[in-house]
mmCIF file of C-alpha atoms and ligand atoms in Angstrom:
data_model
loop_
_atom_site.group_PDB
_atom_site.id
_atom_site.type_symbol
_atom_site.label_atom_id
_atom_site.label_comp_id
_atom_site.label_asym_id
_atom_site.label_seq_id
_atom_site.Cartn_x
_atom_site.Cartn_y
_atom_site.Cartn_z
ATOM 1 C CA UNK A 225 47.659 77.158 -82.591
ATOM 2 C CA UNK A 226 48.846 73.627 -84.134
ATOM 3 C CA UNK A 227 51.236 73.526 -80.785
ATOM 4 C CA UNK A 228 47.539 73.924 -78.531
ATOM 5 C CA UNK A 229 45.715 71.512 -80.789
ATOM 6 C CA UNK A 230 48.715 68.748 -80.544
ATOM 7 C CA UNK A 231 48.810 69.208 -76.796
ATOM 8 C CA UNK A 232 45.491 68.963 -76.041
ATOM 9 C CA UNK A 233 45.448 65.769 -78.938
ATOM 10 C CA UNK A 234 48.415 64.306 -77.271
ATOM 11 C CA UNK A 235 46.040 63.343 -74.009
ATOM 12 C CA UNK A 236 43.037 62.215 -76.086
ATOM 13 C CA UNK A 237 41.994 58.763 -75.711
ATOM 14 C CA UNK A 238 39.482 58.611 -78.621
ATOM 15 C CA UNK A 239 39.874 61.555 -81.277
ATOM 16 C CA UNK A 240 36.718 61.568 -84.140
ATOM 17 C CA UNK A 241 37.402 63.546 -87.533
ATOM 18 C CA UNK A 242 34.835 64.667 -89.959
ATOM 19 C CA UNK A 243 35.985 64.821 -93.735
ATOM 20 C CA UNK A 244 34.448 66.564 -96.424
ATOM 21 C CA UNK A 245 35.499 67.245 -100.326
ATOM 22 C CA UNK A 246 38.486 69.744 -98.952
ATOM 23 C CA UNK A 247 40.518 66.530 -97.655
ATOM 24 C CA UNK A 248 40.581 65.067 -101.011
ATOM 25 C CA UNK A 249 40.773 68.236 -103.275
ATOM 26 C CA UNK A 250 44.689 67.282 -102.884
ATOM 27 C CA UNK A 251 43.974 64.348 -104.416
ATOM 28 C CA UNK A 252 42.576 66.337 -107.450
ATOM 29 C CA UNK A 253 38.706 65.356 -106.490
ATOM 30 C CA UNK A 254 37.241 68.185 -107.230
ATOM 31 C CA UNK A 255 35.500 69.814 -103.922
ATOM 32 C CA UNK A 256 31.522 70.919 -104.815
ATOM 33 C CA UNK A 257 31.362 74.575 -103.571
ATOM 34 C CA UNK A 258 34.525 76.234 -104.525
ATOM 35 C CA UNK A 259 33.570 79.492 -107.016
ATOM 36 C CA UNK A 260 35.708 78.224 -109.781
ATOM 37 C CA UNK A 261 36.396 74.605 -109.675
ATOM 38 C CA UNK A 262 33.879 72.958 -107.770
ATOM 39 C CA UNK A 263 31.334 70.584 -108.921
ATOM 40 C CA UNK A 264 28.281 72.948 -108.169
ATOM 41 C CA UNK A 265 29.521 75.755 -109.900
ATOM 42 C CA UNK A 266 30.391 73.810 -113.021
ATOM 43 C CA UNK A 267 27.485 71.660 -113.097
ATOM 44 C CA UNK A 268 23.550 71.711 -113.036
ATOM 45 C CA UNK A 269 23.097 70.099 -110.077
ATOM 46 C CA UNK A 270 19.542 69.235 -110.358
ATOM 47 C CA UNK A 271 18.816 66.002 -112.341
ATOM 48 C CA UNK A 272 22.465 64.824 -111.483
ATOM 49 C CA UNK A 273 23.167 65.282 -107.803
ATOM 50 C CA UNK A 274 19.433 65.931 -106.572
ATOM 51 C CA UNK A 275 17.021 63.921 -105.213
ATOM 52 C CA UNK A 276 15.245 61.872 -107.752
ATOM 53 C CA UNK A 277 18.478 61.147 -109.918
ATOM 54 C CA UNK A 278 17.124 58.476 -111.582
ATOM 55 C CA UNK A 279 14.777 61.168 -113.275
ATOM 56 C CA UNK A 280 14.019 63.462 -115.062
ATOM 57 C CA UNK A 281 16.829 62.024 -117.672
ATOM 58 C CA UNK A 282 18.490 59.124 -116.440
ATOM 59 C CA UNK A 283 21.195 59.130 -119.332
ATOM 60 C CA UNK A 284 22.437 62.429 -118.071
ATOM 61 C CA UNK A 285 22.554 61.042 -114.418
ATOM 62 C CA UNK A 286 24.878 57.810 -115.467
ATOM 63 C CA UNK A 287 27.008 60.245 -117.302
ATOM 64 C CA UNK A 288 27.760 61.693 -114.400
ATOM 65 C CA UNK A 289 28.382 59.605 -112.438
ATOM 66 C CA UNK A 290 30.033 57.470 -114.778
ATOM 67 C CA UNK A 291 32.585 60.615 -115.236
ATOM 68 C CA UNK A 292 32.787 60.929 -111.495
ATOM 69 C CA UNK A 293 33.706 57.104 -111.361
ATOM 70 C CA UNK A 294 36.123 57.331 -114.150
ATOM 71 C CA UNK A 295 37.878 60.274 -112.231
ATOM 72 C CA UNK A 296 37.959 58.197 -108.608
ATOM 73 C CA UNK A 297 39.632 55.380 -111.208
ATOM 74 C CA UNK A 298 42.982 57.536 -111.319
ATOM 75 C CA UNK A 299 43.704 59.278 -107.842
ATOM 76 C CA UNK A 300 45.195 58.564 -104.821
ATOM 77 C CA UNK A 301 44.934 58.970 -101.316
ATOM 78 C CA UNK A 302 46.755 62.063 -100.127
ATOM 79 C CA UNK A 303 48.967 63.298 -96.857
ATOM 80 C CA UNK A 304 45.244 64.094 -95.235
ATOM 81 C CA UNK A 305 44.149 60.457 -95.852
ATOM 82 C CA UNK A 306 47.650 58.904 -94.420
ATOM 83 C CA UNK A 307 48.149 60.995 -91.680
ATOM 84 C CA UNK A 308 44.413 60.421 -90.772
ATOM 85 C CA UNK A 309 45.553 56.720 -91.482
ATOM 86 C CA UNK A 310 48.031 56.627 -89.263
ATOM 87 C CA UNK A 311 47.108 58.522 -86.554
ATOM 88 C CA UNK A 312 48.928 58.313 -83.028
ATOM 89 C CA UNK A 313 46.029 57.009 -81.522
ATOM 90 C CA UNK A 314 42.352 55.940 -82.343
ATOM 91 C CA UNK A 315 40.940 57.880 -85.012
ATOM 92 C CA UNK A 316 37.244 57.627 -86.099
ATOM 93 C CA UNK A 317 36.774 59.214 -89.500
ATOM 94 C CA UNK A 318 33.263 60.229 -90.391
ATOM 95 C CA UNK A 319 33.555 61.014 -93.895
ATOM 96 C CA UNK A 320 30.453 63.037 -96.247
ATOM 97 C CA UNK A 321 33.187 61.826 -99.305
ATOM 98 C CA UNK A 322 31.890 59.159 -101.318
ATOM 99 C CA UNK A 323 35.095 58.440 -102.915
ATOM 100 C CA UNK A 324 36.513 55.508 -100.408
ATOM 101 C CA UNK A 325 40.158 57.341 -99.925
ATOM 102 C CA UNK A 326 39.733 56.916 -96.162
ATOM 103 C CA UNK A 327 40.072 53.177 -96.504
ATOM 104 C CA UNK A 328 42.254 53.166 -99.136
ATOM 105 C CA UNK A 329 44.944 54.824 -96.964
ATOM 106 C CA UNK A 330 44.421 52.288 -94.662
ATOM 107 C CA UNK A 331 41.775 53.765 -92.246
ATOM 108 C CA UNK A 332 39.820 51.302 -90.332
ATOM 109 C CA UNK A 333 36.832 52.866 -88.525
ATOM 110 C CA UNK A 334 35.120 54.606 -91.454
ATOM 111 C CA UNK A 335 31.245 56.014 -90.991
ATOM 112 C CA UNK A 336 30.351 56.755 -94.603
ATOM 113 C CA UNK A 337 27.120 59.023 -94.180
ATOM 114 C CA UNK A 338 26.867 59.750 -98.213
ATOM 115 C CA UNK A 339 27.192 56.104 -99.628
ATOM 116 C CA UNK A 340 29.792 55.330 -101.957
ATOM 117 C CA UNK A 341 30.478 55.805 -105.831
ATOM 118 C CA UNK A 342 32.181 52.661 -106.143
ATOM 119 C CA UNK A 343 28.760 50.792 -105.274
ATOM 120 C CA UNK A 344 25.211 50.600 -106.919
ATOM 121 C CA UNK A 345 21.943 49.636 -104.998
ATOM 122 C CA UNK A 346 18.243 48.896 -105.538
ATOM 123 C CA UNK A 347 16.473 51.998 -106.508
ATOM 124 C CA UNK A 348 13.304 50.105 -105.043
ATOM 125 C CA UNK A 349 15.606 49.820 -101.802
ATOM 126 C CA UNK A 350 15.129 45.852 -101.961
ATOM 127 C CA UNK A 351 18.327 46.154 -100.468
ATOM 128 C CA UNK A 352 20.694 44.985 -102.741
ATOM 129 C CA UNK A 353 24.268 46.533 -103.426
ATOM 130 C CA UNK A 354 26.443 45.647 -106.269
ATOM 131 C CA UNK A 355 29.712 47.312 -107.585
ATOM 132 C CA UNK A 356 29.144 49.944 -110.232
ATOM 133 C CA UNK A 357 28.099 48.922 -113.046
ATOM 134 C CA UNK A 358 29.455 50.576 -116.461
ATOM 135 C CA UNK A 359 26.786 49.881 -118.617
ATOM 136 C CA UNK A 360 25.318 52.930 -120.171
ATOM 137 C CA UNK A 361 21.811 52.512 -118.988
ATOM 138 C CA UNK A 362 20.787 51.803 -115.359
ATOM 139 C CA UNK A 363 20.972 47.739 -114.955
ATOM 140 C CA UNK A 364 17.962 46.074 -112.975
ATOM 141 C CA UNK A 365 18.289 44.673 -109.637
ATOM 142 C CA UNK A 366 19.579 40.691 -109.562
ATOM 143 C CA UNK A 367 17.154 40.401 -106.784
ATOM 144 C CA UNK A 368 14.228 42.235 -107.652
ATOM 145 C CA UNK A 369 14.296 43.907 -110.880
ATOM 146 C CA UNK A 370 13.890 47.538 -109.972
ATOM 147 C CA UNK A 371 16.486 49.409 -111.794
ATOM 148 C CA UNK A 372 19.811 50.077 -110.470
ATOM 149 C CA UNK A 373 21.523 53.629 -108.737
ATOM 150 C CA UNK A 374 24.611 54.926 -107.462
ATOM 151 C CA UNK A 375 24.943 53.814 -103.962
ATOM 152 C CA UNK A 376 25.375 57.731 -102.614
ATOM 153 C CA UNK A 377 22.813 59.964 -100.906
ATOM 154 C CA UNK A 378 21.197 62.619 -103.000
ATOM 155 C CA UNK A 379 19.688 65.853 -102.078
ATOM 156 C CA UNK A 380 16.514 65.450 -100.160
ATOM 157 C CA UNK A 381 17.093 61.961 -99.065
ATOM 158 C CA UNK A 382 17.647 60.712 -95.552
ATOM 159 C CA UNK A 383 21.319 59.230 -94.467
ATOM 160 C CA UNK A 384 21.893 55.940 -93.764
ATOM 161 C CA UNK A 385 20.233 55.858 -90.166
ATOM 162 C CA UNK A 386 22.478 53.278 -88.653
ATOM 163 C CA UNK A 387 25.582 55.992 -89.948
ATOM 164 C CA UNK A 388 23.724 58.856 -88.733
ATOM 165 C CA UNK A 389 23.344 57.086 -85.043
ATOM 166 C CA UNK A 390 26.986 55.399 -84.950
ATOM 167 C CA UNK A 391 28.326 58.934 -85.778
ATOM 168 C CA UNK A 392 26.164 61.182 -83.109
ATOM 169 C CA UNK A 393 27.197 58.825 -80.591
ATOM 170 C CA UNK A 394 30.663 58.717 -81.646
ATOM 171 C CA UNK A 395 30.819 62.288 -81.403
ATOM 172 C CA UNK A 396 29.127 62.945 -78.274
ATOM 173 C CA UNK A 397 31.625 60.708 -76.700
ATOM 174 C CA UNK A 398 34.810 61.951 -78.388
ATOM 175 C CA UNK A 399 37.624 63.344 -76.384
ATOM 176 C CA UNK A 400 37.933 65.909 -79.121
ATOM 177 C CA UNK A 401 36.352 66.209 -82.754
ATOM 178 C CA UNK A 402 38.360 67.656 -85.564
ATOM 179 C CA UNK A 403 35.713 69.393 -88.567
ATOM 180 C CA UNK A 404 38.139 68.775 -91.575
ATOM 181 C CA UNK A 405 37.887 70.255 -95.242
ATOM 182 C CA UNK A 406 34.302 70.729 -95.266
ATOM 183 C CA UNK A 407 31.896 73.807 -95.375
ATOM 184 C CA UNK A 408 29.650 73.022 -92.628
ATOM 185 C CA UNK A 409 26.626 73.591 -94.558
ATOM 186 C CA UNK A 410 25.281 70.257 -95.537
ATOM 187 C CA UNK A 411 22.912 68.805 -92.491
ATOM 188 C CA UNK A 412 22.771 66.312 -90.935
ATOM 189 C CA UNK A 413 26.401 65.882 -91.283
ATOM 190 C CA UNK A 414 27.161 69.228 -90.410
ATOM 191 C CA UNK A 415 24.840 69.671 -87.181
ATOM 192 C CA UNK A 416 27.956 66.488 -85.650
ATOM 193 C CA UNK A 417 30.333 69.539 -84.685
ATOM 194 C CA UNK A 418 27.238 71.026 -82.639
ATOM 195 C CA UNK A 419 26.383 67.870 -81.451
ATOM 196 C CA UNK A 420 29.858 67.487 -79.907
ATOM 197 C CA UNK A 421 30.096 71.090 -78.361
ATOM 198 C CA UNK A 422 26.740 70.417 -76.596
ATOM 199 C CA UNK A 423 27.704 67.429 -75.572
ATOM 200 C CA UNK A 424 30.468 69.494 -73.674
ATOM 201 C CA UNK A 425 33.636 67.453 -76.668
ATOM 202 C CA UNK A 426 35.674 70.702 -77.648
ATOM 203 C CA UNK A 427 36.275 70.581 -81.371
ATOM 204 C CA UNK A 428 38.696 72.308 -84.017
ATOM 205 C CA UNK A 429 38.485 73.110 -87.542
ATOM 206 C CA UNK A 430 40.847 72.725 -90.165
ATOM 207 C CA UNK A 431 39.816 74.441 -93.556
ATOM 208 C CA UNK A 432 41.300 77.226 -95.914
ATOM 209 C CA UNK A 433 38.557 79.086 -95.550
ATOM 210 C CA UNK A 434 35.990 79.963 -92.582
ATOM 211 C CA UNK A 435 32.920 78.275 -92.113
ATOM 212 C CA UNK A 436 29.974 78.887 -90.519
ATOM 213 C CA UNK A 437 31.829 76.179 -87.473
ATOM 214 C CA UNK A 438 34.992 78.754 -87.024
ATOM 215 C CA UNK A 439 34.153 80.913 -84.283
ATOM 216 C CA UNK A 440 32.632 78.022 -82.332
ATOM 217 C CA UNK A 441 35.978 75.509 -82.881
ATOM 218 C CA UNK A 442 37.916 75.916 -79.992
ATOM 219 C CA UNK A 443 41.136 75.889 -82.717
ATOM 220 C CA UNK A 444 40.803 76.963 -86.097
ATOM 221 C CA UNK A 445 43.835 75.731 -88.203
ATOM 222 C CA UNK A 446 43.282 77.859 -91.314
ATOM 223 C CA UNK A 447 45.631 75.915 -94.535
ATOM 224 C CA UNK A 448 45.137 72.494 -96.160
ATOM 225 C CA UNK A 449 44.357 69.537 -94.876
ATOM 226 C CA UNK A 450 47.374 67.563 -96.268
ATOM 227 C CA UNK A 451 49.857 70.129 -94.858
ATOM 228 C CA UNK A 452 48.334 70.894 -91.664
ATOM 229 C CA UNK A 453 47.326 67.560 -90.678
ATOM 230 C CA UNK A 454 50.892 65.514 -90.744
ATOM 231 C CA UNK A 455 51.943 68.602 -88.929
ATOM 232 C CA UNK A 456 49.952 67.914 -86.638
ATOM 233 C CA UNK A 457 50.330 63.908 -86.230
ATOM 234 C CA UNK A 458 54.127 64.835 -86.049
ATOM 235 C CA UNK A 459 53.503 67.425 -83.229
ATOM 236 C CA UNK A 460 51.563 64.696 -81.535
ATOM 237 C CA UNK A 461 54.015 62.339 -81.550
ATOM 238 C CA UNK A 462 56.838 64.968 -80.482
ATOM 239 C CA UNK A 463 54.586 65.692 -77.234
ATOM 240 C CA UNK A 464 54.333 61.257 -76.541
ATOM 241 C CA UNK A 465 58.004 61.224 -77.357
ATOM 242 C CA UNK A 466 56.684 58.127 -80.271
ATOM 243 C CA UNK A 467 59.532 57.543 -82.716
ATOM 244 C CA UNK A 468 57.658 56.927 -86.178
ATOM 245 C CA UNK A 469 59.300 55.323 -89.202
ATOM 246 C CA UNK A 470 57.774 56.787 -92.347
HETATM 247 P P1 OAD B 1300 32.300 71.610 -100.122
HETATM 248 O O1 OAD B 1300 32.836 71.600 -101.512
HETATM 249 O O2 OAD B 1300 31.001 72.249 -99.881
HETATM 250 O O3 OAD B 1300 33.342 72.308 -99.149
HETATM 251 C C1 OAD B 1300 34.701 71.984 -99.171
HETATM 252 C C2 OAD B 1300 35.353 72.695 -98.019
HETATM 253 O O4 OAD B 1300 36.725 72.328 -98.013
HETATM 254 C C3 OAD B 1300 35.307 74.211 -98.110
HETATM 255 O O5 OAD B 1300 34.974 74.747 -96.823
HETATM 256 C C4 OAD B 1300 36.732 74.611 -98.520
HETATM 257 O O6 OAD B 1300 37.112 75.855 -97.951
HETATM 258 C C5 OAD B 1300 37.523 73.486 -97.903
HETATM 259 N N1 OAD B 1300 38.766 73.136 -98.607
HETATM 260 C C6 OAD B 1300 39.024 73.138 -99.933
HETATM 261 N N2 OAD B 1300 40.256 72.663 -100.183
HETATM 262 C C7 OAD B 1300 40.796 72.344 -98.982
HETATM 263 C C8 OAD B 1300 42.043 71.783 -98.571
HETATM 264 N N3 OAD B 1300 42.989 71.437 -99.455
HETATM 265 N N4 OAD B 1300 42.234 71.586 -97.241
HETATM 266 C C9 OAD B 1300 41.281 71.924 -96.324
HETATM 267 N N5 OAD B 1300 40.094 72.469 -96.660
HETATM 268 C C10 OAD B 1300 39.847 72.661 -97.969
HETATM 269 O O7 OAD B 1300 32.312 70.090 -99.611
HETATM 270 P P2 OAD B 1300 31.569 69.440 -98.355
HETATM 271 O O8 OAD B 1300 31.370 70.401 -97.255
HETATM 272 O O9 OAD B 1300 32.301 68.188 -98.059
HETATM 273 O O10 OAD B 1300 26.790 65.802 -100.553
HETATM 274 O O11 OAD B 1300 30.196 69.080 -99.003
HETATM 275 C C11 OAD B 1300 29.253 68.419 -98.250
HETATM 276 C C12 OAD B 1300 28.307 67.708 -99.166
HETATM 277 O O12 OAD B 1300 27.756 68.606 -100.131
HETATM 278 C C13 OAD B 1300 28.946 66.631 -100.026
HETATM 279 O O13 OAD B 1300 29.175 65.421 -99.334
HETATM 280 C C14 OAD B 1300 27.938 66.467 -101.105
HETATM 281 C C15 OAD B 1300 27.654 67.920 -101.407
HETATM 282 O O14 OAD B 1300 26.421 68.162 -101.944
HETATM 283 C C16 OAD B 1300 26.101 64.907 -101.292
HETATM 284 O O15 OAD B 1300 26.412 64.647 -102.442
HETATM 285 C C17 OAD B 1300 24.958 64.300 -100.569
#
């Protein structure tokens, strides 16, 4: 299967992957629906991940996320994030991860549709971004006062609609779209894959498990993303005949 993927990779001019949690659980970010370690099964989400974060108890909410922060603080980017990196080609990632791995392996055409932990912004939407504050209560806005929130999208709230637009037509116009680590369950982000198969761009999956995406992928790579994915780059480059120093 990895041989099929890398030869029909090997001829693609523009290649688009879409991350979710499962491409930095390597990393040791936990992923949110796994039964026994991921964040939804340990955690409430409501009041900490849901819409309206700010409320009901906005101590709880910076707790979180100040835990969430503290953990981003220690890890690295993984063989996923590199090989994504350094991909034989162009790569577009379109990440749901709000934990800025992509760029920190070097990736240079990042959509981010969920925000990013690292940032705050205006909860009154004034527009304002800051890094993340540590103080224990929500600071207000140097602009306009309103208090302070993680810059990521919570439940119930719209994307980004210039990330949502760059992404669909990045997709549709893909020579092939890779679904990566992700469940395939959160929408908008996970309606992209369909996007791309009506748009006639043949996609594969790589996950650990199946998703609701498998039997639509054209190739479904089942193992994780940091094994199967420098596989893959080095089956790629085995087809161009590159030579790669690591
Ligand atoms: P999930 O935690 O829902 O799913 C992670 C997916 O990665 C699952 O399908 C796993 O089987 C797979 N997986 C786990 N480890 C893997 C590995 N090492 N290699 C490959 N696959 C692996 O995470 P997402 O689908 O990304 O949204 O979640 C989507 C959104 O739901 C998140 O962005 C977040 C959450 O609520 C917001 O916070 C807005």
């Amino acid at each position: 299967m990895i041989d099929a993927l890398a030869g029909h990779l090997a001829g693609a001019a523009s290649v688009v992957a879409l991350t979710g949690a499962g491409v930095s659980a390597a990393s040791g970010v936990p992923t949110f629906r796994d039964a026994q370690t991921g964040l939804w099964a340990r955690y409430q989400s409501d009041g900490a991940g849901h819409a309206g974060g700010l409320r009901p108890d906005p101590q709880l909410v910076r707790c979180w996320y100040a835990w969430r922060r503290s953990l981003l603080a220690r890890v690295r980017p993984n063989d996923a994030h590199i090989a994504l990196a350094e991909w034989p080609g162009r790569m577009m990632v379109i990440t749901q991860n709000v934990d800025g791995l992509h760029q920190r392996a070097g990736s240079t055409e990042v959509i981010e549709l969920h925000g990013r932990l690292d940032r705050d912004r205006c909860s009154a939407e004034c527009g304002t971004r800051t890094p993340a504050s540590a103080a224990e209560s929500p600071p207000p806005c140097p602009r306009c006062g309103a208090l302070m929130r993680p810059d990521v999208v919570w439940f119930g709230k719209a994307l980004p609609e210039q990330a949502l637009s760059d992404a669909l037509a990045a997709v549709r116009g893909a020579d092939c779209v890779l679904s990566i680590g992700t469940s395939s369950l959160v929408r908008p982000a996970a309606d992209l894959p369909w996007e791309a198969l009506a748009a006639g761009v043949p996609v594969a999956e790589i996950n650990t498990e199946a998703t609701p995406l498998t039997d639509q992928a054209r190739w479904s790579l089942r193992g994780r993303a940091d094994q199967t994915l420098p596989a893959l780059v080095a089956a790629i480059r085995q087809r161009r005949g590159d030579h790669h120093e690591p």
